[in-house]
PDB file of C-alpha atoms in Angstrom:
ATOM      1  CA  MET A   1      25.573   6.937   9.221  1.00  0.00           C
ATOM      2  CA  SER A   2      24.474   4.271  11.718  1.00  0.00           C
ATOM      3  CA  ILE A   3      22.229   4.767  14.733  1.00  0.00           C
ATOM      4  CA  ASN A   4      23.360   3.034  17.907  1.00  0.00           C
ATOM      5  CA  CYS A   5      20.419   1.717  19.893  1.00  0.00           C
ATOM      6  CA  GLU A   6      19.384  -1.534  21.541  1.00  0.00           C
ATOM      7  CA  ILE A   7      16.219  -3.592  21.340  1.00  0.00           C
ATOM      8  CA  LEU A   8      15.355  -2.647  24.921  1.00  0.00           C
ATOM      9  CA  ASP A   9      15.602   1.055  23.979  1.00  0.00           C
ATOM     10  CA  LEU A  10      12.932   0.473  21.345  1.00  0.00           C
ATOM     11  CA  ARG A  11      10.784  -1.570  23.714  1.00  0.00           C
ATOM     12  CA  ALA A  12      11.032   1.197  26.295  1.00  0.00           C
ATOM     13  CA  PHE A  13       9.858   3.821  23.808  1.00  0.00           C
ATOM     14  CA  GLN A  14       6.939   1.687  22.615  1.00  0.00           C
ATOM     15  CA  ALA A  15       5.883   0.844  26.172  1.00  0.00           C
ATOM     16  CA  VAL A  16       5.852   4.483  27.295  1.00  0.00           C
ATOM     17  CA  VAL A  17       3.757   5.515  24.277  1.00  0.00           C
ATOM     18  CA  ASP A  18       1.325   2.613  24.640  1.00  0.00           C
ATOM     19  CA  LEU A  19       0.905   2.935  28.423  1.00  0.00           C
ATOM     20  CA  GLU A  20       1.186   6.760  28.488  1.00  0.00           C
ATOM     21  CA  SER A  21       3.259   6.516  31.651  1.00  0.00           C
ATOM     22  CA  PHE A  22       6.923   6.041  32.575  1.00  0.00           C
ATOM     23  CA  HIS A  23       5.877   4.346  35.810  1.00  0.00           C
ATOM     24  CA  ARG A  24       3.594   1.772  34.158  1.00  0.00           C
ATOM     25  CA  ALA A  25       6.080   1.178  31.336  1.00  0.00           C
ATOM     26  CA  ALA A  26       8.882   0.501  33.841  1.00  0.00           C
ATOM     27  CA  GLN A  27       6.684  -2.001  35.649  1.00  0.00           C
ATOM     28  CA  ALA A  28       5.733  -3.729  32.396  1.00  0.00           C
ATOM     29  CA  LEU A  29       9.383  -4.045  31.368  1.00  0.00           C
ATOM     30  CA  ASN A  30      10.474  -5.017  34.898  1.00  0.00           C
ATOM     31  CA  ILE A  31      13.116  -2.291  35.099  1.00  0.00           C
ATOM     32  CA  SER A  32      13.479   0.739  37.348  1.00  0.00           C
ATOM     33  CA  GLN A  33      12.024   4.059  36.230  1.00  0.00           C
ATOM     34  CA  PRO A  34      15.471   5.762  36.170  1.00  0.00           C
ATOM     35  CA  ALA A  35      16.746   2.950  33.942  1.00  0.00           C
ATOM     36  CA  LEU A  36      13.760   3.401  31.651  1.00  0.00           C
ATOM     37  CA  THR A  37      14.398   7.147  31.454  1.00  0.00           C
ATOM     38  CA  ARG A  38      18.026   6.497  30.503  1.00  0.00           C
ATOM     39  CA  ARG A  39      16.851   4.164  27.723  1.00  0.00           C
ATOM     40  CA  ILE A  40      14.574   6.847  26.296  1.00  0.00           C
ATOM     41  CA  GLN A  41      17.273   9.511  26.567  1.00  0.00           C
ATOM     42  CA  LYS A  42      19.770   7.264  24.794  1.00  0.00           C
ATOM     43  CA  LEU A  43      17.314   6.630  21.945  1.00  0.00           C
ATOM     44  CA  GLU A  44      16.542  10.345  21.650  1.00  0.00           C
ATOM     45  CA  GLN A  45      20.255  11.112  21.458  1.00  0.00           C
ATOM     46  CA  SER A  46      20.689   8.507  18.740  1.00  0.00           C
ATOM     47  CA  ILE A  47      17.776   9.902  16.738  1.00  0.00           C
ATOM     48  CA  GLY A  48      18.815  13.491  17.387  1.00  0.00           C
ATOM     49  CA  ALA A  49      15.361  14.697  18.364  1.00  0.00           C
ATOM     50  CA  PRO A  50      12.958  14.441  21.329  1.00  0.00           C
ATOM     51  CA  LEU A  51      10.532  11.534  20.998  1.00  0.00           C
ATOM     52  CA  LEU A  52       8.239  12.180  23.953  1.00  0.00           C
ATOM     53  CA  ASP A  53       6.419  15.192  25.367  1.00  0.00           C
ATOM     54  CA  ARG A  54       6.471  14.894  29.152  1.00  0.00           C
ATOM     55  CA  THR A  55       4.290  16.680  31.686  1.00  0.00           C
ATOM     56  CA  THR A  56       3.491  15.824  35.267  1.00  0.00           C
ATOM     57  CA  ARG A  57       0.240  14.138  34.206  1.00  0.00           C
ATOM     58  CA  HIS A  58       0.688  13.137  30.601  1.00  0.00           C
ATOM     59  CA  VAL A  59       3.189  11.505  28.239  1.00  0.00           C
ATOM     60  CA  ALA A  60       2.719  11.494  24.461  1.00  0.00           C
ATOM     61  CA  ALA A  61       4.840  11.017  21.377  1.00  0.00           C
ATOM     62  CA  THR A  62       6.207  14.084  19.633  1.00  0.00           C
ATOM     63  CA  ALA A  63       5.814  14.477  15.862  1.00  0.00           C
ATOM     64  CA  THR A  64       9.142  12.666  15.425  1.00  0.00           C
ATOM     65  CA  GLY A  65       8.032  10.000  17.873  1.00  0.00           C
ATOM     66  CA  GLN A  66       4.766   9.455  16.019  1.00  0.00           C
ATOM     67  CA  GLU A  67       6.698   9.062  12.787  1.00  0.00           C
ATOM     68  CA  LEU A  68       9.101   6.590  14.397  1.00  0.00           C
ATOM     69  CA  LEU A  69       6.499   4.488  16.235  1.00  0.00           C
ATOM     70  CA  PRO A  70       5.176   2.405  13.270  1.00  0.00           C
ATOM     71  CA  LEU A  71       8.745   1.512  12.296  1.00  0.00           C
ATOM     72  CA  VAL A  72       9.570   0.505  15.876  1.00  0.00           C
ATOM     73  CA  ARG A  73       6.467  -1.679  16.101  1.00  0.00           C
ATOM     74  CA  ARG A  74       7.335  -3.478  12.862  1.00  0.00           C
ATOM     75  CA  MET A  75      10.974  -3.992  13.851  1.00  0.00           C
ATOM     76  CA  LEU A  76      10.062  -5.444  17.251  1.00  0.00           C
ATOM     77  CA  GLU A  77       7.381  -7.743  15.851  1.00  0.00           C
ATOM     78  CA  GLU A  78       9.711  -9.050  13.155  1.00  0.00           C
ATOM     79  CA  PHE A  79      12.500  -9.498  15.699  1.00  0.00           C
ATOM     80  CA  ASP A  80      10.238 -11.420  18.081  1.00  0.00           C
ATOM     81  CA  GLY A  81       8.876 -13.497  15.214  1.00  0.00           C
ATOM     82  CA  SER A  82      12.377 -14.430  14.130  1.00  0.00           C
ATOM     83  CA  LEU A  83      13.264 -15.527  17.658  1.00  0.00           C
ATOM     84  CA  PHE A  84      10.162 -17.736  17.845  1.00  0.00           C
ATOM     85  CA  ALA A  85      11.067 -19.254  14.487  1.00  0.00           C
ATOM     86  CA  LEU A  86      14.573 -20.077  15.741  1.00  0.00           C
ATOM     87  CA  LYS A  87      13.113 -21.538  18.927  1.00  0.00           C
ATOM     88  CA  ASP A  88      10.918 -23.817  16.811  1.00  0.00           C
ATOM     89  CA  GLY A  89      13.939 -24.864  14.781  1.00  0.00           C
ATOM     90  CA  GLY A  90      12.568 -23.044  11.756  1.00  0.00           C
ATOM     91  CA  SER A  91      10.435 -26.068  10.940  1.00  0.00           C
ATOM     92  CA  GLN A  92       7.176 -24.120  11.062  1.00  0.00           C
ATOM     93  CA  ARG A  93       8.334 -21.354   8.687  1.00  0.00           C
ATOM     94  CA  ARG A  94       7.025 -18.645  10.964  1.00  0.00           C
ATOM     95  CA  GLY A  95       7.278 -14.958  10.292  1.00  0.00           C
ATOM     96  CA  LEU A  96       5.475 -11.671   9.722  1.00  0.00           C
ATOM     97  CA  ILE A  97       5.131  -9.711   6.492  1.00  0.00           C
ATOM     98  CA  THR A  98       4.055  -6.082   6.625  1.00  0.00           C
ATOM     99  CA  MET A  99       3.101  -4.464   3.328  1.00  0.00           C
ATOM    100  CA  ALA A 100       1.236  -1.457   1.982  1.00  0.00           C
ATOM    101  CA  CYS A 101      -1.176  -1.903  -0.909  1.00  0.00           C
ATOM    102  CA  VAL A 102      -3.432   0.422  -2.882  1.00  0.00           C
ATOM    103  CA  PRO A 103      -7.024  -0.525  -2.015  1.00  0.00           C
ATOM    104  CA  THR A 104      -8.068  -1.675  -5.502  1.00  0.00           C
ATOM    105  CA  ALA A 105      -5.147  -4.088  -5.719  1.00  0.00           C
ATOM    106  CA  ALA A 106      -5.710  -5.254  -2.133  1.00  0.00           C
ATOM    107  CA  PHE A 107      -9.346  -6.060  -2.846  1.00  0.00           C
ATOM    108  CA  TYR A 108      -9.243  -7.515  -6.340  1.00  0.00           C
ATOM    109  CA  PHE A 109      -6.018  -9.431  -6.865  1.00  0.00           C
ATOM    110  CA  LEU A 110      -4.115  -9.714  -3.592  1.00  0.00           C
ATOM    111  CA  PRO A 111      -6.455 -12.391  -2.108  1.00  0.00           C
ATOM    112  CA  THR A 112      -5.534 -14.764  -4.953  1.00  0.00           C
ATOM    113  CA  VAL A 113      -1.855 -14.428  -4.070  1.00  0.00           C
ATOM    114  CA  ILE A 114      -2.473 -14.702  -0.325  1.00  0.00           C
ATOM    115  CA  LYS A 115      -4.417 -17.932  -0.799  1.00  0.00           C
ATOM    116  CA  LYS A 116      -1.574 -19.512  -2.766  1.00  0.00           C
ATOM    117  CA  PHE A 117       1.041 -18.250  -0.325  1.00  0.00           C
ATOM    118  CA  GLY A 118      -0.914 -19.447   2.697  1.00  0.00           C
ATOM    119  CA  ALA A 119      -1.101 -22.973   1.300  1.00  0.00           C
ATOM    120  CA  ASP A 120       2.703 -23.223   1.353  1.00  0.00           C
ATOM    121  CA  TYR A 121       3.408 -21.044   4.388  1.00  0.00           C
ATOM    122  CA  PRO A 122       0.420 -21.352   6.741  1.00  0.00           C
ATOM    123  CA  ASN A 123       2.267 -19.948   9.774  1.00  0.00           C
ATOM    124  CA  ILE A 124       3.467 -16.698   8.230  1.00  0.00           C
ATOM    125  CA  ARG A 125       1.254 -13.783   9.227  1.00  0.00           C
ATOM    126  CA  LEU A 126       0.488 -10.861   6.940  1.00  0.00           C
ATOM    127  CA  ARG A 127      -0.266  -7.299   7.932  1.00  0.00           C
ATOM    128  CA  ILE A 128      -1.756  -5.430   4.961  1.00  0.00           C
ATOM    129  CA  ARG A 129      -2.120  -1.668   5.172  1.00  0.00           C
ATOM    130  CA  ASP A 130      -4.549  -0.642   2.450  1.00  0.00           C
ATOM    131  CA  LEU A 131      -3.432   2.930   1.841  1.00  0.00           C
ATOM    132  CA  THR A 132      -3.753   5.499  -0.898  1.00  0.00           C
ATOM    133  CA  ALA A 133      -0.915   5.624  -3.412  1.00  0.00           C
ATOM    134  CA  ASN A 134       0.759   8.600  -1.731  1.00  0.00           C
ATOM    135  CA  GLU A 135       0.367   7.188   1.774  1.00  0.00           C
ATOM    136  CA  GLY A 136       1.674   3.816   0.653  1.00  0.00           C
ATOM    137  CA  LEU A 137       4.825   5.301  -0.857  1.00  0.00           C
ATOM    138  CA  GLN A 138       5.449   7.241   2.346  1.00  0.00           C
ATOM    139  CA  ALA A 139       5.014   4.090   4.452  1.00  0.00           C
ATOM    140  CA  VAL A 140       7.632   2.291   2.346  1.00  0.00           C
ATOM    141  CA  ALA A 141      10.031   5.243   2.430  1.00  0.00           C
ATOM    142  CA  ARG A 142       9.762   5.507   6.230  1.00  0.00           C
ATOM    143  CA  GLY A 143      10.287   1.789   6.735  1.00  0.00           C
ATOM    144  CA  GLU A 144       6.875   1.271   8.299  1.00  0.00           C
ATOM    145  CA  VAL A 145       6.305  -1.591   5.840  1.00  0.00           C
ATOM    146  CA  GLU A 146       8.748  -3.891   4.065  1.00  0.00           C
ATOM    147  CA  PHE A 147       7.382  -3.214   0.606  1.00  0.00           C
ATOM    148  CA  GLY A 148       4.362  -1.831  -1.171  1.00  0.00           C
ATOM    149  CA  ILE A 149       2.101  -2.681  -4.084  1.00  0.00           C
ATOM    150  CA  ASN A 150       1.509   0.706  -5.567  1.00  0.00           C
ATOM    151  CA  LEU A 151       1.238   2.926  -8.617  1.00  0.00           C
ATOM    152  CA  MET A 152       4.363   3.992 -10.430  1.00  0.00           C
ATOM    153  CA  GLY A 153       4.522   7.603  -9.281  1.00  0.00           C
ATOM    154  CA  ASN A 154       7.137  10.299  -9.426  1.00  0.00           C
ATOM    155  CA  SER A 155      10.713   9.086  -9.428  1.00  0.00           C
ATOM    156  CA  ASP A 156      12.078   8.839  -5.891  1.00  0.00           C
ATOM    157  CA  PRO A 157      15.797   8.049  -5.617  1.00  0.00           C
ATOM    158  CA  ASP A 158      15.198   6.264  -2.315  1.00  0.00           C
ATOM    159  CA  LEU A 159      12.618   3.851  -3.764  1.00  0.00           C
ATOM    160  CA  SER A 160      12.810   1.128  -6.401  1.00  0.00           C
ATOM    161  CA  PHE A 161       9.833   0.143  -8.543  1.00  0.00           C
ATOM    162  CA  GLU A 162       9.300  -3.206 -10.288  1.00  0.00           C
ATOM    163  CA  PRO A 163       6.383  -3.123 -12.780  1.00  0.00           C
ATOM    164  CA  LEU A 164       3.813  -5.840 -12.252  1.00  0.00           C
ATOM    165  CA  ILE A 165       0.623  -5.122 -14.207  1.00  0.00           C
ATOM    166  CA  ASP A 166      -0.882  -2.463 -16.451  1.00  0.00           C
ATOM    167  CA  ASP A 167      -4.357  -1.327 -15.426  1.00  0.00           C
ATOM    168  CA  PRO A 168      -6.167   0.874 -18.010  1.00  0.00           C
ATOM    169  CA  PHE A 169      -8.693   3.550 -17.141  1.00  0.00           C
ATOM    170  CA  VAL A 170     -12.208   2.755 -18.374  1.00  0.00           C
ATOM    171  CA  LEU A 171     -15.630   4.377 -18.278  1.00  0.00           C
ATOM    172  CA  ALA A 172     -18.103   2.941 -15.759  1.00  0.00           C
ATOM    173  CA  MET A 173     -21.821   3.540 -16.343  1.00  0.00           C
ATOM    174  CA  ARG A 174     -25.213   1.951 -15.951  1.00  0.00           C
ATOM    175  CA  LYS A 175     -26.251  -0.601 -18.552  1.00  0.00           C
ATOM    176  CA  ASP A 176     -29.112   1.669 -19.626  1.00  0.00           C
ATOM    177  CA  HIS A 177     -26.833   4.680 -20.221  1.00  0.00           C
ATOM    178  CA  PRO A 178     -26.708   5.988 -23.844  1.00  0.00           C
ATOM    179  CA  LEU A 179     -22.926   5.433 -24.039  1.00  0.00           C
ATOM    180  CA  ALA A 180     -23.276   1.744 -23.114  1.00  0.00           C
ATOM    181  CA  VAL A 181     -24.188   0.858 -26.721  1.00  0.00           C
ATOM    182  CA  HIS A 182     -20.585   1.534 -27.814  1.00  0.00           C
ATOM    183  CA  ASP A 183     -17.822  -1.072 -27.666  1.00  0.00           C
ATOM    184  CA  GLN A 184     -15.274   1.650 -26.933  1.00  0.00           C
ATOM    185  CA  LEU A 185     -15.323   5.407 -26.438  1.00  0.00           C
ATOM    186  CA  ASN A 186     -13.142   8.454 -26.924  1.00  0.00           C
ATOM    187  CA  TRP A 187     -12.785  11.217 -24.363  1.00  0.00           C
ATOM    188  CA  ALA A 188     -14.858  13.715 -26.330  1.00  0.00           C
ATOM    189  CA  GLN A 189     -17.911  11.452 -26.062  1.00  0.00           C
ATOM    190  CA  LEU A 190     -17.941  11.938 -22.295  1.00  0.00           C
ATOM    191  CA  ASP A 191     -18.818  15.623 -22.632  1.00  0.00           C
ATOM    192  CA  GLY A 192     -22.405  16.461 -21.825  1.00  0.00           C
ATOM    193  CA  TYR A 193     -22.833  13.769 -19.175  1.00  0.00           C
ATOM    194  CA  PRO A 194     -22.370  14.334 -15.400  1.00  0.00           C
ATOM    195  CA  LEU A 195     -18.911  12.946 -14.646  1.00  0.00           C
ATOM    196  CA  VAL A 196     -17.812  11.574 -11.256  1.00  0.00           C
ATOM    197  CA  VAL A 197     -14.093  11.819 -10.419  1.00  0.00           C
ATOM    198  CA  VAL A 198     -11.892  11.280  -7.362  1.00  0.00           C
ATOM    199  CA  ASP A 199     -10.283  14.384  -5.896  1.00  0.00           C
ATOM    200  CA  ARG A 200      -6.808  15.698  -6.652  1.00  0.00           C
ATOM    201  CA  SER A 201      -5.256  14.112  -3.573  1.00  0.00           C
ATOM    202  CA  SER A 202      -5.610  10.743  -5.295  1.00  0.00           C
ATOM    203  CA  GLY A 203      -2.658   9.275  -7.177  1.00  0.00           C
ATOM    204  CA  ASN A 204      -5.114   8.028  -9.802  1.00  0.00           C
ATOM    205  CA  ARG A 205      -6.442  11.539 -10.420  1.00  0.00           C
ATOM    206  CA  ALA A 206      -2.960  13.025 -10.680  1.00  0.00           C
ATOM    207  CA  LEU A 207      -1.908  10.364 -13.175  1.00  0.00           C
ATOM    208  CA  LEU A 208      -5.054  10.777 -15.258  1.00  0.00           C
ATOM    209  CA  ASP A 209      -4.922  14.585 -15.331  1.00  0.00           C
ATOM    210  CA  GLY A 210      -1.257  14.520 -16.329  1.00  0.00           C
ATOM    211  CA  ALA A 211      -1.795  12.041 -19.167  1.00  0.00           C
ATOM    212  CA  LEU A 212      -4.778  13.930 -20.584  1.00  0.00           C
ATOM    213  CA  ALA A 213      -3.022  17.293 -20.366  1.00  0.00           C
ATOM    214  CA  LYS A 214      -0.406  16.031 -22.822  1.00  0.00           C
ATOM    215  CA  HIS A 215      -3.232  15.712 -25.365  1.00  0.00           C
ATOM    216  CA  ASN A 216      -4.874  19.037 -24.439  1.00  0.00           C
ATOM    217  CA  LEU A 217      -7.738  17.198 -22.770  1.00  0.00           C
ATOM    218  CA  ARG A 218      -9.279  17.681 -19.344  1.00  0.00           C
ATOM    219  CA  LEU A 219     -12.052  16.082 -17.292  1.00  0.00           C
ATOM    220  CA  ASN A 220     -15.169  18.256 -17.062  1.00  0.00           C
ATOM    221  CA  TRP A 221     -16.376  16.772 -13.818  1.00  0.00           C
ATOM    222  CA  PHE A 222     -19.655  17.395 -12.012  1.00  0.00           C
ATOM    223  CA  TYR A 223     -19.132  15.290  -8.858  1.00  0.00           C
ATOM    224  CA  GLU A 224     -15.823  14.974  -7.018  1.00  0.00           C
ATOM    225  CA  VAL A 225     -15.404  12.319  -4.316  1.00  0.00           C
ATOM    226  CA  THR A 226     -12.595  10.926  -2.179  1.00  0.00           C
ATOM    227  CA  HIS A 227     -12.957   7.174  -2.732  1.00  0.00           C
ATOM    228  CA  LEU A 228     -13.384   5.090  -5.886  1.00  0.00           C
ATOM    229  CA  ASN A 229     -16.156   3.064  -4.251  1.00  0.00           C
ATOM    230  CA  THR A 230     -18.147   6.253  -3.685  1.00  0.00           C
ATOM    231  CA  SER A 231     -17.932   7.116  -7.364  1.00  0.00           C
ATOM    232  CA  LEU A 232     -19.265   3.666  -8.270  1.00  0.00           C
ATOM    233  CA  GLY A 233     -22.151   4.198  -5.852  1.00  0.00           C
ATOM    234  CA  LEU A 234     -23.128   7.427  -7.574  1.00  0.00           C
ATOM    235  CA  VAL A 235     -22.897   5.744 -10.968  1.00  0.00           C
ATOM    236  CA  GLU A 236     -25.085   2.847  -9.833  1.00  0.00           C
ATOM    237  CA  ALA A 237     -27.645   5.363  -8.565  1.00  0.00           C
ATOM    238  CA  GLY A 238     -27.803   6.835 -12.056  1.00  0.00           C
ATOM    239  CA  LEU A 239     -26.276  10.176 -11.091  1.00  0.00           C
ATOM    240  CA  GLY A 240     -23.458  10.091 -13.620  1.00  0.00           C
ATOM    241  CA  ILE A 241     -20.605   8.215 -15.273  1.00  0.00           C
ATOM    242  CA  SER A 242     -17.094   7.717 -13.929  1.00  0.00           C
ATOM    243  CA  VAL A 243     -13.573   7.174 -15.239  1.00  0.00           C
ATOM    244  CA  LEU A 244     -11.928   4.493 -13.114  1.00  0.00           C
ATOM    245  CA  PRO A 245      -9.025   2.048 -13.245  1.00  0.00           C
ATOM    246  CA  ARG A 246     -10.315  -1.245 -14.576  1.00  0.00           C
ATOM    247  CA  LEU A 247      -9.392  -3.007 -11.342  1.00  0.00           C
ATOM    248  CA  ALA A 248     -11.775  -0.696  -9.491  1.00  0.00           C
ATOM    249  CA  THR A 249     -14.778  -1.751 -11.575  1.00  0.00           C
ATOM    250  CA  PRO A 250     -16.841  -4.911 -10.931  1.00  0.00           C
ATOM    251  CA  GLN A 251     -14.891  -7.902 -12.226  1.00  0.00           C
ATOM    252  CA  GLU A 252     -17.897 -10.182 -12.542  1.00  0.00           C
ATOM    253  CA  GLU A 253     -21.200  -9.609 -14.331  1.00  0.00           C
ATOM    254  CA  HIS A 254     -22.970  -6.758 -12.547  1.00  0.00           C
ATOM    255  CA  PRO A 255     -26.768  -6.363 -12.585  1.00  0.00           C
ATOM    256  CA  TYR A 256     -26.599  -2.605 -13.296  1.00  0.00           C
ATOM    257  CA  LEU A 257     -23.079  -1.512 -14.302  1.00  0.00           C
ATOM    258  CA  VAL A 258     -20.850  -1.982 -17.334  1.00  0.00           C
ATOM    259  CA  SER A 259     -17.470  -0.568 -18.319  1.00  0.00           C
ATOM    260  CA  ARG A 260     -16.038   0.389 -21.689  1.00  0.00           C
ATOM    261  CA  PRO A 261     -12.456   1.107 -22.862  1.00  0.00           C
ATOM    262  CA  ILE A 262     -11.584   4.747 -23.563  1.00  0.00           C
ATOM    263  CA  VAL A 263      -9.184   5.441 -26.449  1.00  0.00           C
ATOM    264  CA  ASP A 264      -7.442   8.403 -28.111  1.00  0.00           C
ATOM    265  CA  PRO A 265      -5.510   8.239 -25.840  1.00  0.00           C
ATOM    266  CA  VAL A 266      -5.571   5.034 -23.822  1.00  0.00           C
ATOM    267  CA  VAL A 267      -4.497   5.990 -20.292  1.00  0.00           C
ATOM    268  CA  THR A 268      -3.009   3.239 -18.145  1.00  0.00           C
ATOM    269  CA  ARG A 269      -1.640   3.124 -14.640  1.00  0.00           C
ATOM    270  CA  THR A 270       1.179   0.715 -13.849  1.00  0.00           C
ATOM    271  CA  ILE A 271       1.015  -1.177 -10.576  1.00  0.00           C
ATOM    272  CA  GLY A 272       4.177  -2.706  -9.203  1.00  0.00           C
ATOM    273  CA  ILE A 273       6.298  -3.576  -6.207  1.00  0.00           C
ATOM    274  CA  VAL A 274       7.913  -0.697  -4.329  1.00  0.00           C
ATOM    275  CA  CYS A 275      10.870  -1.132  -1.979  1.00  0.00           C
ATOM    276  CA  ARG A 276      13.390   1.063  -0.240  1.00  0.00           C
ATOM    277  CA  ARG A 277      16.717   1.023  -2.038  1.00  0.00           C
ATOM    278  CA  GLY A 278      19.368  -0.802  -0.075  1.00  0.00           C
ATOM    279  CA  ALA A 279      16.876  -2.437   2.292  1.00  0.00           C
ATOM    280  CA  GLN A 280      17.030  -6.214   2.624  1.00  0.00           C
ATOM    281  CA  LEU A 281      13.650  -7.920   2.631  1.00  0.00           C
ATOM    282  CA  SER A 282      12.943 -10.647   5.145  1.00  0.00           C
ATOM    283  CA  PRO A 283      12.938 -14.234   3.816  1.00  0.00           C
ATOM    284  CA  ALA A 284       9.169 -14.346   4.297  1.00  0.00           C
ATOM    285  CA  ALA A 285       8.672 -11.205   2.189  1.00  0.00           C
ATOM    286  CA  GLU A 286      10.979 -12.592  -0.498  1.00  0.00           C
ATOM    287  CA  LYS A 287       8.881 -15.756  -0.675  1.00  0.00           C
ATOM    288  CA  PHE A 288       5.667 -13.762  -0.870  1.00  0.00           C
ATOM    289  CA  ILE A 289       6.946 -11.709  -3.789  1.00  0.00           C
ATOM    290  CA  GLU A 290       8.011 -14.896  -5.579  1.00  0.00           C
ATOM    291  CA  VAL A 291       4.457 -16.220  -5.280  1.00  0.00           C
ATOM    292  CA  LEU A 292       3.064 -12.838  -6.363  1.00  0.00           C
ATOM    293  CA  LEU A 293       5.117 -12.817  -9.558  1.00  0.00           C
ATOM    294  CA  LYS A 294       4.426 -16.456 -10.413  1.00  0.00           C
ATOM    295  CA  THR A 295       0.696 -15.958  -9.931  1.00  0.00           C
ATOM    296  CA  TRP A 296       0.478 -12.975 -12.243  1.00  0.00           C
ATOM    297  CA  LYS A 297       2.838 -14.264 -14.890  1.00  0.00           C
ATOM    298  CA  SER A 298       0.758 -17.412 -15.187  1.00  0.00           C
ATOM    299  CA  GLY A 299      -2.487 -15.422 -15.384  1.00  0.00           C
ATOM    300  CA  THR A 300      -4.177 -17.947 -13.122  1.00  0.00           C
ATOM    301  CA  ASP A 301      -6.810 -15.493 -11.955  1.00  0.00           C
ATOM    302  CA  GLY A 302      -8.372 -15.437 -15.435  1.00  0.00           C
ATOM    303  CA  ARG A 303      -7.837 -11.752 -16.164  1.00  0.00           C
ATOM    304  CA  GLU A 304      -5.254 -11.979 -18.979  1.00  0.00           C
ATOM    305  CA  SER A 305      -7.677 -10.157 -21.261  1.00  0.00           C
ATOM    306  CA  ALA A 306      -8.209  -7.371 -18.755  1.00  0.00           C
ATOM    307  CA  MET A 307      -4.614  -6.308 -18.264  1.00  0.00           C
ATOM    308  CA  SER A 308      -1.112  -7.151 -19.344  1.00  0.00           C
ATOM    309  CA  VAL A 309       1.290  -8.839 -16.976  1.00  0.00           C
ATOM    310  CA  GLY A 310       4.925  -7.776 -17.141  1.00  0.00           C
ATOM    311  CA  THR A 311       6.727 -10.799 -18.529  1.00  0.00           C
ATOM    312  CA  SER A 312      10.172  -9.310 -18.118  1.00  0.00           C
ATOM    313  CA  VAL A 313       9.883  -8.672 -14.393  1.00  0.00           C
ATOM    314  CA  GLN A 314      12.580 -10.334 -12.345  1.00  0.00           C
ATOM    315  CA  TYR A 315      12.662  -9.750  -8.627  1.00  0.00           C
ATOM    316  CA  ARG A 316      15.660 -11.228  -6.855  1.00  0.00           C
ATOM    317  CA  SER A 317      17.669  -9.818  -3.991  1.00  0.00           C
ATOM    318  CA  SER A 318      20.939 -10.083  -5.863  1.00  0.00           C
ATOM    319  CA  GLN A 319      19.587  -8.075  -8.774  1.00  0.00           C
ATOM    320  CA  ARG A 320      18.162  -5.401  -6.501  1.00  0.00           C
ATOM    321  CA  SER A 321      21.463  -5.140  -4.657  1.00  0.00           C
ATOM    322  CA  SER A 322      23.382  -4.681  -7.906  1.00  0.00           C
ATOM    323  CA  ARG A 323      21.197  -1.718  -8.830  1.00  0.00           C
ATOM    324  CA  HIS A 324      21.596  -0.032  -5.432  1.00  0.00           C
TER     325      HIS A 324
END
């Protein structure tokens, strides 16, 4: 099923939401207010749901409108960027890439890729939404971003997942902690020490709990927090120990903290590239993913010993299309 709408319909909707007024939006778009109203009505008919709540003094997006707005913004920005690129003759390789990325990946390995990409494509802008795993998957599914760098979660028929790296869970603790004398640990050795974990809304927690349950193991936590950085703060303060993905632990020598592998079992999260099935990535996004894969296959960031890089990953549009 296709939805019949025009670029000006989308601009009208965005303008009304941003300016909170039909009158001001009509002035900004240089069209009459009745014409603007017809644009909104046409878009609502195409979507099949009201997009705006209207009163005599206030205009706001409905729940459907709020869900649609990020997608509209991205579509209009990419459309305008493409027009500017054509106007420049394409010589400047302009464009906009919008992606979602789990915070640990965004902080620790994405900058390496961005630096390499920016050297070859200095005029392509990047919008990075650092979201939780669940939020990131939703942003990809709704089309708010072109692709995501995320955990491999539950199978979703509308999403494709290309493995990129394996990131094992490790134990983070202070250097003066009794467990720090060991080269590696098993889960039973964690008992008896205050344990810091992230809450159950986290994709990392869900993955960890599920893997341990298969071995009749569970985390006997004492502190539960929302963010991985908070758990590291409590560990550094000497309040406890924490099980974290290796990417979330300090990558360089830290004055107070160390991490150790946990075995029996080894629990690993897989981070990869998530896309909507059937969606065609922009040329700029395709180029970015090429750089991403080359960077991590070559191990140029010096972390080959920390995690394995998927050597069999191939990410080409033709291959994705054949699977859809």
